[in-house]
């Protein structure tokens, strides 16, 4: 089949390109060439999705079996691509997020919940990440003449991760010594590998499926403690985890989720359902999630080939805690426990 991949050089886009090529498909990528190299074997068309002229040049005289859009964050911008490509493919697969679900993560949300209120022509300042993703979904569903396939991933990890949550923890733990470990080690998580999202997306697009699917791992497929132990095992580290309660960490100014990746902070009503996204619809359609241990192992195999000083810990925001701050919090913990 012929596939147009908008993006294709980053994390999930790269996984989709590699999986599509492995299946024998012809893949065209459309991107600016600024976020990494294209996967060998794709046809590359350089252009900016925010340029109507570039989109028209891309679509001129071309057609595909389906489009996969991995890089849409602003409804107005996604709508331009939808209009340019409508009639040029049978299916438009848009990579959204579970954050687009109305009320998430405070409320238990499913595909049928619907998205946050957001117009399909909204601009970049008309909402936060999840709200704008909901508007992007509407831009596809209302504007594309064909099948609209909406993929709503949960927390994605795996090789080539450019958000750098797992890469930061692997790097920190590989250094060994006493490691600040946040919160409750028994806290359940819900993780999925980018390669499994790629497989599911391509499976549905190949079949001409339309509709919405929340795509993440099964709830409780690991715990925070198990996840950090996996990082310790694959790196061969002598790390000693020092588990600290959420209240102490907040008092010390430790930041949740970004400064301590994937730690959600103290339990709250606002985040009550972050790690409990129902996946029954996607599983019935064929979703399978590999063991988290495999994801951690493969991510370390990729990361270890990159010199530590060249590793990036986030594209839009830097993840991870500065060593001096971690040392100060460990010292405060020791003083409190003395």
mmCIF file with all atom_site columns, N, CA and C in Angstrom, residues 7 9 27-33 37-47 57-58 62:
data_model
loop_
_atom_site.group_PDB
_atom_site.id
_atom_site.type_symbol
_atom_site.label_atom_id
_atom_site.label_alt_id
_atom_site.label_comp_id
_atom_site.label_asym_id
_atom_site.label_entity_id
_atom_site.label_seq_id
_atom_site.pdbx_PDB_ins_code
_atom_site.Cartn_x
_atom_site.Cartn_y
_atom_site.Cartn_z
_atom_site.occupancy
_atom_site.B_iso_or_equiv
_atom_site.pdbx_formal_charge
_atom_site.auth_seq_id
_atom_site.auth_comp_id
_atom_site.auth_asym_id
_atom_site.auth_atom_id
_atom_site.pdbx_PDB_model_num
ATOM 1  N N  . UNK A 1 7  ? 5.203  13.888 9.227  1.00 0.00 ? 7  UNK A N  1
ATOM 2  C CA . UNK A 1 7  ? 6.179  13.696 10.292 1.00 0.00 ? 7  UNK A CA 1
ATOM 3  C C  . UNK A 1 7  ? 7.113  12.586 9.871  1.00 0.00 ? 7  UNK A C  1
ATOM 4  N N  . UNK A 1 9  ? 10.024 11.451 11.386 1.00 0.00 ? 9  UNK A N  1
ATOM 5  C CA . UNK A 1 9  ? 11.430 11.421 11.796 1.00 0.00 ? 9  UNK A CA 1
ATOM 6  C C  . UNK A 1 9  ? 11.589 11.309 13.296 1.00 0.00 ? 9  UNK A C  1
ATOM 7  N N  . UNK A 1 27 ? 6.293  4.224  1.497  1.00 0.00 ? 27 UNK A N  1
ATOM 8  C CA . UNK A 1 27 ? 6.074  5.283  2.479  1.00 0.00 ? 27 UNK A CA 1
ATOM 9  C C  . UNK A 1 27 ? 6.649  6.595  1.983  1.00 0.00 ? 27 UNK A C  1
ATOM 10 N N  . UNK A 1 28 ? 5.815  7.617  1.970  1.00 0.00 ? 28 UNK A N  1
ATOM 11 C CA . UNK A 1 28 ? 6.249  8.986  1.702  1.00 0.00 ? 28 UNK A CA 1
ATOM 12 C C  . UNK A 1 28 ? 6.148  9.773  2.999  1.00 0.00 ? 28 UNK A C  1
ATOM 13 N N  . UNK A 1 29 ? 7.226  10.454 3.383  1.00 0.00 ? 29 UNK A N  1
ATOM 14 C CA . UNK A 1 29 ? 7.178  11.307 4.567  1.00 0.00 ? 29 UNK A CA 1
ATOM 15 C C  . UNK A 1 29 ? 7.166  12.768 4.135  1.00 0.00 ? 29 UNK A C  1
ATOM 16 N N  . UNK A 1 30 ? 6.426  13.563 4.877  1.00 0.00 ? 30 UNK A N  1
ATOM 17 C CA . UNK A 1 30 ? 6.343  15.003 4.634  1.00 0.00 ? 30 UNK A CA 1
ATOM 18 C C  . UNK A 1 30 ? 6.720  15.710 5.920  1.00 0.00 ? 30 UNK A C  1
ATOM 19 N N  . UNK A 1 31 ? 7.846  16.405 5.899  1.00 0.00 ? 31 UNK A N  1
ATOM 20 C CA . UNK A 1 31 ? 8.313  17.107 7.094  1.00 0.00 ? 31 UNK A CA 1
ATOM 21 C C  . UNK A 1 31 ? 9.360  18.139 6.697  1.00 0.00 ? 31 UNK A C  1
ATOM 22 N N  . UNK A 1 32 ? 9.774  18.936 7.678  1.00 0.00 ? 32 UNK A N  1
ATOM 23 C CA . UNK A 1 32 ? 10.742 20.002 7.419  1.00 0.00 ? 32 UNK A CA 1
ATOM 24 C C  . UNK A 1 32 ? 12.184 19.518 7.463  1.00 0.00 ? 32 UNK A C  1
ATOM 25 N N  . UNK A 1 33 ? 12.396 18.300 7.955  1.00 0.00 ? 33 UNK A N  1
ATOM 26 C CA . UNK A 1 33 ? 13.753 17.783 8.065  1.00 0.00 ? 33 UNK A CA 1
ATOM 27 C C  . UNK A 1 33 ? 14.541 18.402 9.194  1.00 0.00 ? 33 UNK A C  1
ATOM 28 N N  . UNK A 1 37 ? 16.730 12.546 11.151 1.00 0.00 ? 37 UNK A N  1
ATOM 29 C CA . UNK A 1 37 ? 16.792 11.997 9.808  1.00 0.00 ? 37 UNK A CA 1
ATOM 30 C C  . UNK A 1 37 ? 15.628 11.080 9.504  1.00 0.00 ? 37 UNK A C  1
ATOM 31 N N  . UNK A 1 38 ? 15.264 11.011 8.231  1.00 0.00 ? 38 UNK A N  1
ATOM 32 C CA . UNK A 1 38 ? 14.213 10.086 7.816  1.00 0.00 ? 38 UNK A CA 1
ATOM 33 C C  . UNK A 1 38 ? 14.711 8.652  7.857  1.00 0.00 ? 38 UNK A C  1
ATOM 34 N N  . UNK A 1 39 ? 13.779 7.741  8.048  1.00 0.00 ? 39 UNK A N  1
ATOM 35 C CA . UNK A 1 39 ? 14.110 6.313  8.044  1.00 0.00 ? 39 UNK A CA 1
ATOM 36 C C  . UNK A 1 39 ? 14.545 5.917  6.639  1.00 0.00 ? 39 UNK A C  1
ATOM 37 N N  . UNK A 1 40 ? 15.672 5.225  6.485  1.00 0.00 ? 40 UNK A N  1
ATOM 38 C CA . UNK A 1 40 ? 16.105 4.789  5.155  1.00 0.00 ? 40 UNK A CA 1
ATOM 39 C C  . UNK A 1 40 ? 15.023 3.958  4.477  1.00 0.00 ? 40 UNK A C  1
ATOM 40 N N  . UNK A 1 41 ? 14.751 4.283  3.206  1.00 0.00 ? 41 UNK A N  1
ATOM 41 C CA . UNK A 1 41 ? 13.762 3.545  2.440  1.00 0.00 ? 41 UNK A CA 1
ATOM 42 C C  . UNK A 1 41 ? 12.498 4.313  2.164  1.00 0.00 ? 41 UNK A C  1
ATOM 43 N N  . UNK A 1 42 ? 12.301 5.460  2.850  1.00 0.00 ? 42 UNK A N  1
ATOM 44 C CA . UNK A 1 42 ? 11.106 6.257  2.582  1.00 0.00 ? 42 UNK A CA 1
ATOM 45 C C  . UNK A 1 42 ? 11.392 7.263  1.471  1.00 0.00 ? 42 UNK A C  1
ATOM 46 N N  . UNK A 1 43 ? 10.349 7.697  0.803  1.00 0.00 ? 43 UNK A N  1
ATOM 47 C CA . UNK A 1 43 ? 10.452 8.839  -0.102 1.00 0.00 ? 43 UNK A CA 1
ATOM 48 C C  . UNK A 1 43 ? 10.195 10.093 0.734  1.00 0.00 ? 43 UNK A C  1
ATOM 49 N N  . UNK A 1 44 ? 11.079 11.049 0.643  1.00 0.00 ? 44 UNK A N  1
ATOM 50 C CA . UNK A 1 44 ? 10.969 12.241 1.476  1.00 0.00 ? 44 UNK A CA 1
ATOM 51 C C  . UNK A 1 44 ? 10.524 13.436 0.654  1.00 0.00 ? 44 UNK A C  1
ATOM 52 N N  . UNK A 1 45 ? 9.506  14.115 1.149  1.00 0.00 ? 45 UNK A N  1
ATOM 53 C CA . UNK A 1 45 ? 9.078  15.388 0.581  1.00 0.00 ? 45 UNK A CA 1
ATOM 54 C C  . UNK A 1 45 ? 9.257  16.433 1.671  1.00 0.00 ? 45 UNK A C  1
ATOM 55 N N  . UNK A 1 46 ? 10.122 17.397 1.430  1.00 0.00 ? 46 UNK A N  1
ATOM 56 C CA . UNK A 1 46 ? 10.355 18.440 2.411  1.00 0.00 ? 46 UNK A CA 1
ATOM 57 C C  . UNK A 1 46 ? 9.298  19.534 2.276  1.00 0.00 ? 46 UNK A C  1
ATOM 58 N N  . UNK A 1 47 ? 8.811  19.977 3.417  1.00 0.00 ? 47 UNK A N  1
ATOM 59 C CA . UNK A 1 47 ? 7.830  21.038 3.414  1.00 0.00 ? 47 UNK A CA 1
ATOM 60 C C  . UNK A 1 47 ? 7.341  21.304 4.818  1.00 0.00 ? 47 UNK A C  1
ATOM 61 N N  . UNK A 1 57 ? 1.608  21.581 -2.954 1.00 0.00 ? 57 UNK A N  1
ATOM 62 C CA . UNK A 1 57 ? 2.679  20.950 -3.740 1.00 0.00 ? 57 UNK A CA 1
ATOM 63 C C  . UNK A 1 57 ? 2.771  19.463 -3.418 1.00 0.00 ? 57 UNK A C  1
ATOM 64 N N  . UNK A 1 58 ? 2.620  19.116 -2.151 1.00 0.00 ? 58 UNK A N  1
ATOM 65 C CA . UNK A 1 58 ? 2.642  17.709 -1.742 1.00 0.00 ? 58 UNK A CA 1
ATOM 66 C C  . UNK A 1 58 ? 1.524  16.926 -2.413 1.00 0.00 ? 58 UNK A C  1
ATOM 67 N N  . UNK A 1 62 ? -0.793 13.490 -6.674 1.00 0.00 ? 62 UNK A N  1
ATOM 68 C CA . UNK A 1 62 ? -0.475 12.315 -5.861 1.00 0.00 ? 62 UNK A CA 1
ATOM 69 C C  . UNK A 1 62 ? -1.720 11.765 -5.175 1.00 0.00 ? 62 UNK A C  1
#
